[in-house]
Tab-separated table of C-alpha atoms in Angstrom:
chain	number	residue	atom	x	y	z
A	625	MET	CA	-4.673	-20.831	-7.355
A	626	ALA	CA	-8.292	-21.429	-8.386
A	627	SER	CA	-8.997	-24.421	-10.632
A	628	GLU	CA	-10.426	-24.025	-14.122
A	629	ASP	CA	-13.886	-25.076	-12.908
A	630	GLU	CA	-13.753	-22.628	-9.992
A	631	ARG	CA	-12.729	-19.786	-12.290
A	632	ALA	CA	-15.583	-20.632	-14.640
A	633	GLN	CA	-18.115	-20.688	-11.801
A	634	VAL	CA	-16.919	-17.353	-10.407
A	635	GLY	CA	-16.906	-15.860	-13.915
A	636	ASN	CA	-20.479	-16.947	-14.610
A	637	THR	CA	-21.581	-15.499	-11.299
A	638	VAL	CA	-19.882	-12.172	-11.992
A	639	ARG	CA	-21.513	-11.967	-15.425
A	640	HIS	CA	-24.934	-12.738	-13.945
A	641	LEU	CA	-24.532	-10.113	-11.205
A	642	ARG	CA	-23.369	-7.513	-13.723
A	643	GLU	CA	-26.229	-8.183	-16.109
A	644	ARG	CA	-28.717	-8.133	-13.233
A	645	ARG	CA	-27.620	-4.575	-12.513
A	646	GLY	CA	-27.903	-3.670	-16.176
A	647	LYS	CA	-24.261	-2.617	-16.442
A	648	SER	CA	-21.907	-3.069	-19.358
A	649	ARG	CA	-18.484	-4.651	-18.993
A	650	ALA	CA	-16.892	-1.324	-19.875
A	651	ALA	CA	-18.805	0.490	-17.129
A	652	ILE	CA	-17.956	-2.001	-14.374
A	653	ALA	CA	-14.330	-2.353	-15.464
A	654	GLY	CA	-13.964	1.429	-15.570
A	655	LEU	CA	-15.159	1.781	-11.979
A	656	LEU	CA	-12.439	-0.676	-10.962
A	657	GLY	CA	-9.718	1.022	-12.998
A	658	LYS	CA	-9.541	-2.083	-15.204
A	659	SER	CA	-9.944	-2.765	-18.916
A	660	GLU	CA	-13.028	-4.279	-20.510
A	661	ASP	CA	-10.862	-7.163	-21.744
A	662	TRP	CA	-9.796	-7.883	-18.146
A	663	LEU	CA	-13.424	-8.277	-17.061
A	664	LYS	CA	-14.237	-10.361	-20.138
A	665	LYS	CA	-11.494	-12.830	-19.194
A	666	ILE	CA	-12.833	-12.987	-15.615
A	667	GLU	CA	-16.358	-13.709	-16.829
A	668	ARG	CA	-15.165	-16.391	-19.241
A	669	GLY	CA	-13.101	-18.109	-16.561
A	670	GLN	CA	-9.870	-17.379	-18.395
A	671	ARG	CA	-8.492	-15.454	-15.454
A	672	GLY	CA	-8.818	-15.813	-11.693
A	673	LEU	CA	-10.366	-13.166	-9.469
A	674	PRO	CA	-8.044	-12.368	-6.517
A	675	LEU	CA	-9.805	-11.854	-3.211
A	676	GLU	CA	-8.799	-8.211	-2.839
A	677	THR	CA	-10.060	-7.350	-6.313
A	678	GLY	CA	-13.163	-9.436	-5.637
A	679	VAL	CA	-13.996	-7.216	-2.660
A	680	LYS	CA	-13.745	-4.119	-4.857
A	681	LEU	CA	-15.909	-5.770	-7.515
A	682	ALA	CA	-18.435	-6.771	-4.870
A	683	ARG	CA	-18.825	-3.132	-3.827
A	684	VAL	CA	-19.324	-2.012	-7.421
A	685	LEU	CA	-21.915	-4.743	-8.009
A	686	GLY	CA	-23.736	-4.023	-4.740
A	687	VAL	CA	-22.949	-7.467	-3.336
A	688	LYS	CA	-23.414	-7.779	0.432
A	689	ASP	CA	-21.320	-10.899	1.012
A	690	LEU	CA	-18.366	-12.389	-0.881
A	691	ALA	CA	-20.158	-15.750	-0.847
A	692	GLU	CA	-22.413	-14.362	-3.588
A	693	ILE	CA	-19.365	-14.324	-5.868
A	694	TYR	CA	-17.082	-17.075	-4.581
A	695	GLY	CA	-19.537	-19.479	-2.957
A	696	PRO	CA	-19.979	-20.398	0.709
A	697	GLU	CA	-16.320	-21.365	1.194
A	698	VAL	CA	-15.349	-17.668	0.996
A	699	SER	CA	-17.917	-15.795	3.021
A	700	ALA	CA	-17.390	-12.294	4.401
A	701	PRO	CA	-19.765	-9.313	4.512
A	702	VAL	CA	-18.925	-6.354	2.282
A	703	PHE	CA	-19.147	-2.858	3.759
A	704	GLN	CA	-18.846	0.400	1.816
A	705	ALA	CA	-16.542	2.954	3.455
A	706	GLU	CA	-15.685	6.496	2.452
A	707	ARG	CA	-12.109	7.714	2.208
A	708	PRO	CA	-11.237	10.549	4.602
A	709	THR	CA	-9.068	13.557	3.765
A	710	HIS	CA	-6.423	14.774	6.199
A	711	PRO	CA	-6.743	18.471	7.122
A	712	GLY	CA	-3.130	19.106	6.119
A	713	ALA	CA	-3.520	17.813	2.572
A	714	GLU	CA	-4.347	21.193	1.041
A	715	GLU	CA	-1.205	22.849	2.415
A	716	VAL	CA	0.900	19.978	1.063
A	717	GLY	CA	-0.840	20.440	-2.293
A	718	HIS	CA	-0.002	24.163	-2.311
A	719	ALA	CA	3.661	23.391	-1.654
A	720	LEU	CA	3.615	21.084	-4.679
A	721	THR	CA	1.930	23.531	-7.065
A	722	ASP	CA	2.441	27.153	-5.930
A	723	TYR	CA	4.955	29.460	-7.582
A	724	PHE	CA	7.470	31.070	-5.241
A	725	PRO	CA	10.630	33.124	-5.855
A	726	ALA	CA	14.097	31.625	-5.612
A	727	ASP	CA	15.493	31.385	-2.092
A	728	ARG	CA	18.608	33.499	-1.571
A	729	ASN	CA	19.777	31.015	1.082
A	730	PRO	CA	18.818	27.614	-0.324
A	731	ALA	CA	19.133	24.461	1.736
A	732	SER	CA	22.159	22.316	1.135
A	733	PRO	CA	21.592	18.827	-0.284
A	734	GLN	CA	23.000	17.386	2.928
A	735	TRP	CA	20.503	19.291	5.078
A	736	LEU	CA	17.655	18.299	2.775
A	737	GLN	CA	18.559	14.589	2.895
A	738	ALA	CA	18.949	14.652	6.681
A	739	ALA	CA	15.570	16.378	7.029
A	740	ALA	CA	13.931	13.852	4.689
A	741	THR	CA	15.433	10.965	6.664
A	742	GLN	CA	14.159	12.455	9.929
A	743	ALA	CA	10.693	12.947	8.433
A	744	TRP	CA	10.590	9.280	7.456
A	745	GLN	CA	11.698	8.276	10.953
A	746	ASP	CA	8.880	10.390	12.410
A	747	TRP	CA	6.416	8.746	10.012
A	748	HIS	CA	7.283	5.326	11.418
A	749	ALA	CA	7.537	6.395	15.067
A	750	SER	CA	4.358	8.468	15.415
A	751	GLU	CA	0.887	7.247	16.366
A	752	VAL	CA	-0.406	9.971	14.030
A	753	GLN	CA	2.043	9.701	11.154
A	754	ARG	CA	-0.015	11.741	8.705
A	755	SER	CA	-0.303	14.626	11.141
A	756	ALA	CA	3.434	14.428	11.823
A	757	SER	CA	4.210	14.484	8.097
A	758	ALA	CA	1.746	17.282	7.364
A	759	LYS	CA	3.728	19.536	9.721
A	760	VAL	CA	6.995	19.152	7.811
A	761	LEU	CA	6.153	18.241	4.212
A	762	PRO	CA	5.259	21.747	2.969
A	763	GLU	CA	8.556	23.182	4.203
A	764	LEU	CA	10.558	20.233	2.878
A	765	ILE	CA	8.908	20.386	-0.549
A	766	ARG	CA	9.523	24.124	-0.870
A	767	ALA	CA	13.101	23.790	0.409
A	768	GLY	CA	13.766	21.001	-2.086
A	769	ARG	CA	12.328	22.947	-5.012
A	770	SER	CA	14.466	25.958	-4.073
A	771	ALA	CA	17.559	23.770	-3.781
A	772	LEU	CA	17.057	22.451	-7.308
A	773	GLN	CA	16.936	26.003	-8.642
A	774	ALA	CA	20.074	27.054	-6.810
A	775	HIS	CA	22.502	24.143	-7.049
A	776	GLU	CA	24.377	22.660	-9.982
A	777	GLY	CA	26.413	19.571	-10.772
A	778	THR	CA	26.840	17.007	-7.999
A	779	ASP	CA	24.983	19.127	-5.464
A	780	ARG	CA	21.973	19.315	-7.753
A	781	ARG	CA	21.947	15.545	-8.299
A	782	GLN	CA	22.097	15.016	-4.529
A	783	ALA	CA	19.271	17.505	-4.063
A	784	ARG	CA	17.213	15.574	-6.610
A	785	ALA	CA	17.715	12.348	-4.680
A	786	ALA	CA	16.746	14.032	-1.396
A	787	LEU	CA	13.668	15.705	-2.881
A	788	ALA	CA	12.652	12.388	-4.471
A	789	ASP	CA	12.648	10.881	-0.972
A	790	VAL	CA	10.461	13.780	0.184
A	791	MET	CA	8.078	13.137	-2.709
A	792	HIS	CA	7.858	9.461	-1.773
A	793	LEU	CA	6.862	10.506	1.740
A	794	GLY	CA	4.307	12.856	0.229
A	795	GLN	CA	2.928	9.933	-1.768
A	796	ALA	CA	2.625	7.848	1.397
A	797	TYR	CA	0.933	10.755	3.174
A	798	LEU	CA	-1.579	11.466	0.392
A	799	ALA	CA	-2.404	7.809	-0.323
A	800	TRP	CA	-6.017	6.750	0.269
A	801	GLN	CA	-7.221	10.298	0.869
A	802	GLY	CA	-10.561	11.035	-0.699
A	803	ASP	CA	-9.967	14.537	-2.089
A	804	ALA	CA	-6.228	14.420	-2.674
A	805	HIS	CA	-5.781	12.115	-5.659
A	806	HIS	CA	-4.556	14.915	-7.970
A	807	TRP	CA	-1.789	15.852	-5.512
A	808	TYR	CA	-1.048	12.173	-4.951
A	809	TRP	CA	-0.285	11.696	-8.629
A	810	LEU	CA	1.926	14.789	-8.636
A	811	THR	CA	4.105	13.198	-5.950
A	812	VAL	CA	4.230	9.929	-7.892
A	813	ASP	CA	5.286	11.603	-11.130
A	814	ARG	CA	7.773	14.009	-9.571
A	815	GLY	CA	9.217	11.376	-7.262
A	816	ARG	CA	10.026	9.059	-10.135
A	817	SER	CA	11.324	11.845	-12.388
A	818	LEU	CA	13.619	13.218	-9.700
A	819	ALA	CA	14.867	9.735	-8.850
A	820	GLU	CA	15.681	8.981	-12.482
A	821	ASP	CA	17.697	12.202	-12.820
A	822	ALA	CA	19.582	11.759	-9.538
A	823	ASP	CA	22.081	9.338	-11.105
A	824	LEU	CA	22.060	7.196	-7.965
A	825	PRO	CA	21.135	3.493	-8.154
A	826	THR	CA	19.197	3.396	-4.881
A	827	ALA	CA	17.252	6.554	-5.781
A	828	TYR	CA	16.405	5.104	-9.207
A	829	ALA	CA	15.207	1.806	-7.710
A	830	THR	CA	13.165	3.602	-5.039
A	831	GLY	CA	11.477	5.710	-7.703
A	832	LEU	CA	10.400	2.550	-9.502
A	833	LEU	CA	9.189	1.049	-6.205
A	834	TYR	CA	6.870	3.955	-5.445
A	835	SER	CA	5.702	4.173	-9.043
A	836	ALA	CA	4.759	0.489	-8.789
A	837	PHE	CA	2.762	1.202	-5.618
A	838	ALA	CA	0.710	3.690	-7.631
A	839	LEU	CA	0.308	1.421	-10.650
A	840	ARG	CA	-1.068	-1.497	-8.677
A	841	VAL	CA	-3.969	0.510	-7.231
A	842	THR	CA	-5.066	1.578	-10.713
A	843	GLY	CA	-5.451	-1.922	-12.131
A	844	ARG	CA	-2.026	-2.124	-13.794
A	845	GLU	CA	-0.679	-4.889	-11.605
A	846	GLU	CA	1.378	-6.584	-14.324
A	847	GLN	CA	3.074	-3.286	-15.140
A	848	ALA	CA	3.760	-2.798	-11.437
A	849	VAL	CA	5.414	-6.221	-11.244
A	850	ASP	CA	7.526	-5.379	-14.308
A	851	GLN	CA	8.709	-2.149	-12.683
A	852	LEU	CA	9.543	-3.950	-9.453
A	853	ARG	CA	11.537	-6.518	-11.407
A	854	GLN	CA	13.386	-3.680	-13.147
A	855	ALA	CA	14.076	-2.015	-9.789
A	856	ALA	CA	15.478	-5.225	-8.319
A	857	GLU	CA	17.676	-5.846	-11.346
A	858	SER	CA	19.113	-2.326	-11.144
A	859	LEU	CA	20.407	-3.101	-7.636
A	860	GLU	CA	21.859	-6.537	-8.330
A	861	PRO	CA	25.391	-5.253	-9.149
A	862	TYR	CA	25.544	-3.785	-5.614
A	863	LEU	CA	24.226	-6.703	-3.576
A	864	GLU	CA	27.598	-8.300	-2.859
A	865	THR	CA	29.892	-5.330	-2.254
A	866	GLY	CA	27.499	-2.398	-1.926
A	867	PRO	CA	26.086	-0.859	1.258
A	868	ASP	CA	23.484	-2.533	3.456
A	869	ASP	CA	20.861	-0.083	2.221
A	870	ALA	CA	21.180	-1.479	-1.312
A	871	ARG	CA	20.440	-4.953	0.057
A	872	GLY	CA	17.683	-3.625	2.307
A	873	LEU	CA	16.009	-1.801	-0.561
A	874	TRP	CA	16.268	-4.927	-2.733
A	875	GLY	CA	14.520	-6.854	0.045
A	876	ALA	CA	11.768	-4.220	0.266
A	877	ILE	CA	11.244	-4.547	-3.483
A	878	GLN	CA	10.909	-8.338	-3.168
A	879	LEU	CA	8.252	-7.928	-0.468
A	880	ALA	CA	6.433	-5.380	-2.632
A	881	CYS	CA	6.488	-7.829	-5.545
A	882	ALA	CA	5.191	-10.582	-3.261
A	883	SER	CA	2.302	-8.486	-1.951
A	884	THR	CA	1.431	-7.239	-5.446
A	885	LYS	CA	1.235	-10.755	-6.847
A	886	ALA	CA	-0.747	-12.066	-3.884
A	887	ARG	CA	-3.160	-9.188	-3.280
A	888	HIS	CA	-3.760	-8.018	-6.831
A	889	LEU	CA	-3.082	-11.038	-9.030
A	890	GLY	CA	-3.869	-13.970	-6.728
A	891	ASP	CA	-0.578	-15.504	-7.826
A	892	PRO	CA	1.000	-17.994	-5.368
A	893	SER	CA	4.431	-17.348	-6.904
A	894	ALA	CA	4.361	-14.445	-4.449
A	895	TRP	CA	5.964	-16.883	-2.015
A	896	VAL	CA	9.080	-17.073	-4.213
A	897	HIS	CA	9.691	-13.368	-3.645
A	898	TRP	CA	9.027	-13.781	0.070
A	899	GLU	CA	11.686	-16.504	0.212
A	900	ASP	CA	14.141	-14.213	-1.582
A	901	ALA	CA	13.423	-11.451	0.938
A	902	ASN	CA	13.823	-13.901	3.812
A	903	ARG	CA	17.230	-14.971	2.553
A	904	MET	CA	18.305	-11.360	2.138
A	905	VAL	CA	17.307	-10.313	5.652
A	906	SER	CA	19.600	-13.027	7.038
A	907	ARG	CA	22.523	-11.220	5.399
A	908	LEU	CA	21.819	-7.984	7.281
A	909	PRO	CA	22.428	-7.019	10.936
A	910	ASP	CA	19.744	-8.262	13.319
A	911	ASP	CA	18.542	-4.732	14.090
A	912	TYR	CA	18.644	-3.502	10.485
A	913	ALA	CA	15.609	-1.571	9.204
A	914	HIS	CA	15.138	0.276	5.914
A	915	HIS	CA	12.656	3.146	6.031
A	916	HIS	CA	10.989	1.977	2.828
A	917	GLY	CA	9.873	-1.197	4.555
A	918	PHE	CA	12.436	-3.891	5.161
A	919	SER	CA	13.557	-5.639	8.342
A	920	ALA	CA	13.203	-9.070	9.932
A	921	GLY	CA	9.848	-7.886	11.290
A	922	HIS	CA	8.624	-6.875	7.840
A	923	VAL	CA	9.515	-10.277	6.427
A	924	ALA	CA	7.691	-12.033	9.275
A	925	LEU	CA	4.482	-10.037	8.937
A	926	HIS	CA	4.351	-10.595	5.184
A	927	ARG	CA	3.736	-14.303	5.814
A	928	THR	CA	0.405	-13.298	7.301
A	929	TRP	CA	-0.325	-10.766	4.565
A	930	LEU	CA	0.362	-13.173	1.709
A	931	ALA	CA	-1.637	-16.019	3.216
A	932	GLN	CA	-4.584	-13.725	3.899
A	933	ALA	CA	-4.484	-12.235	0.403
A	934	LEU	CA	-4.315	-15.685	-1.194
A	935	GLY	CA	-7.390	-16.794	0.752
A	936	ASP	CA	-5.735	-19.053	3.311
A	937	ALA	CA	-7.123	-17.495	6.490
A	938	THR	CA	-6.042	-20.417	8.649
A	939	GLU	CA	-2.401	-20.092	7.599
A	940	ALA	CA	-2.606	-16.309	7.984
A	941	VAL	CA	-3.751	-16.588	11.586
A	942	ARG	CA	-1.148	-19.278	12.336
A	943	ALA	CA	1.627	-17.124	10.855
A	944	ALA	CA	0.433	-14.092	12.817
A	945	GLU	CA	0.868	-15.987	16.081
A	946	ALA	CA	4.600	-16.218	15.380
A	947	VAL	CA	5.075	-12.505	14.705
A	948	ASP	CA	6.758	-10.446	17.414
A	949	ILE	CA	4.907	-7.213	16.764
A	950	GLY	CA	7.361	-5.269	18.877
A	951	ALA	CA	10.093	-6.208	16.400
A	952	ILE	CA	8.329	-4.331	13.600
A	953	PRO	CA	10.130	-0.965	13.506
A	954	SER	CA	7.087	1.107	12.542
A	955	ARG	CA	3.796	1.915	14.242
A	956	ASN	CA	2.187	2.234	10.823
A	957	TRP	CA	3.325	-1.230	9.752
A	958	ARG	CA	2.317	-2.741	13.114
A	959	ALA	CA	-1.183	-1.347	12.725
A	960	SER	CA	-1.388	-2.537	9.117
A	961	HIS	CA	-0.312	-6.016	10.183
A	962	LEU	CA	-3.044	-6.178	12.821
A	963	VAL	CA	-5.604	-5.100	10.226
A	964	HIS	CA	-4.537	-8.070	8.081
A	965	VAL	CA	-4.928	-10.352	11.099
A	966	ALA	CA	-8.421	-8.970	11.649
A	967	ARG	CA	-9.302	-9.575	8.006
A	968	ALA	CA	-8.104	-13.175	8.246
A	969	LEU	CA	-10.229	-13.740	11.359
A	970	HIS	CA	-13.178	-12.120	9.643
A	971	GLN	CA	-12.774	-14.500	6.704
A	972	GLN	CA	-13.161	-17.299	9.252
A	973	ARG	CA	-16.310	-15.619	10.612
A	974	ASP	CA	-14.488	-15.183	13.916
A	975	SER	CA	-16.031	-12.515	16.159
A	976	GLY	CA	-12.558	-11.914	17.590
A	977	ALA	CA	-11.733	-9.864	14.490
A	978	LEU	CA	-12.495	-6.698	16.443
A	979	ILE	CA	-9.658	-7.310	18.932
A	980	PRO	CA	-6.710	-6.827	16.522
A	981	LEU	CA	-8.463	-3.765	15.069
A	982	ILE	CA	-8.600	-2.160	18.497
A	983	GLN	CA	-4.963	-3.142	19.052
A	984	ALA	CA	-4.078	-1.585	15.690
A	985	GLY	CA	-5.655	1.667	16.827
A	986	ARG	CA	-3.444	1.689	19.903
A	987	HIS	CA	-0.351	1.484	17.726
A	988	SER	CA	-1.553	4.141	15.291
A	989	THR	CA	-4.989	5.711	15.164
A	990	GLU	CA	-4.319	7.309	11.775
A	991	ALA	CA	-3.048	4.093	10.242
A	992	VAL	CA	-6.483	2.626	10.953
A	993	GLN	CA	-8.437	5.762	10.040
A	994	PHE	CA	-6.831	5.952	6.598
A	995	ASN	CA	-6.824	2.200	5.900
A	996	LEU	CA	-9.816	1.562	3.657
A	997	ALA	CA	-9.915	-2.161	4.475
A	998	ALA	CA	-9.942	-1.367	8.195
A	999	ARG	CA	-12.709	1.201	7.796
A	1000	GLU	CA	-14.834	-1.253	5.856
A	1001	LEU	CA	-14.250	-4.051	8.333
A	1002	ILE	CA	-15.018	-1.887	11.379
A	1003	GLY	CA	-18.162	-0.556	9.732
A	1004	ASP	CA	-19.254	-4.039	8.789
A	1005	LEU	CA	-18.737	-5.367	12.321
A	1006	ALA	CA	-20.750	-2.442	13.692
A	1007	GLN	CA	-23.599	-3.072	11.267
A	1008	ARG	CA	-23.673	-6.810	10.695
A	1009	GLY	CA	-21.254	-8.395	13.147
A	1010	PRO	CA	-22.294	-10.711	15.966
A	1011	MET	CA	-24.629	-8.940	18.387
A	1012	SER	CA	-22.082	-9.425	21.180
A	1013	ILE	CA	-19.613	-7.001	19.541
A	1014	ARG	CA	-21.761	-4.594	17.521
A	1015	THR	CA	-21.980	-1.975	20.257
A	1016	GLU	CA	-18.244	-2.003	20.909
A	1017	ALA	CA	-17.504	-1.906	17.176
A	1018	ALA	CA	-19.873	1.053	16.764
A	1019	LYS	CA	-18.135	2.939	19.583
A	1020	PHE	CA	-14.741	2.198	18.026
A	1021	ALA	CA	-15.995	3.426	14.647
A	1022	GLU	CA	-17.249	6.628	16.251
A	1023	ARG	CA	-13.888	7.272	17.946
A	1024	LEU	CA	-12.147	6.928	14.588
A	1025	GLY	CA	-14.694	9.022	12.706
A	1026	ILE	CA	-15.941	6.099	10.628
A	1027	ALA	CA	-19.571	6.158	9.543
A	1028	ALA	CA	-21.186	2.886	10.544
């Protein structure tokens, strides 16, 4: 955690950069999805500026290198990248919003849950998870909506839980897409509402988990942490005698809390949640994996993610060397992990940062294409990286459709 003097120095620098651009606190904070009071506390040194938020602020302020904000100890070029939109997003949006008559032969809740589970498995197994999901989401959303109209009692509650899981997949699919934010928020709202009405503890906790994912990207990190705490507490009565999936989901929530505190709040207490997740994974079978992001591999890769987010690039790279990437049961998560490794290397001004990005693309091209941090890093390496790698980085950017 930054010292009081370091916070004051960063705050003064931020205020100077903002005033140099002739922008008000309200204007800059609004572009970040933050409050004016939040920025005031940053500028007065009353609050630290986490690295991930600092990158976003740097883009808004037109800063070319993080050293302009943090000083020479934290130096990394800042590249502006556009968010792509998947070609299937519009059809998914229509399934969410269109009116259609009741189905005379509605899907059973059991079929709907099995189909949702298979769709999640395909998301993790595919190199092009968004394309795989785009093929099935419209049908699943329409089938789930029809099932809610047709069923009653227990069947309807089970259908709600299944459709909530479909909505969570829709949220994952629509995340980070440039022209899909309105549909994204529909999946967030409906996913949580359906989960709350399903009268199932794991569905309720999962709804809070995905709601927290949405909150933390809109500048409401503290509220996200509160929801994650609430989700974890709702599962505690089931941790001793309940099913493995209750324990697995609790572990996923701890990792989400850890990453939220590290990436968005710069809070080293993130490690406490990582330790809790690490203890929980030891209570599960060696090959256990929860489709919402929990396994031994997930716990291992979060050591890299937390260290990188908290600014300790050396520890992030060291932790990454111990990760068996093949043990991570998801191509999407493998690619995301390698992007974090690349970011840590880039923080060290290591020209080898391009290597894990290329490896990430081999695991999942779409995971890299739709990862804003990856797009920015690839574009930056193509424009301002060492001359020895610029050409290769530019070719990689072109293959992924990234303007560089």
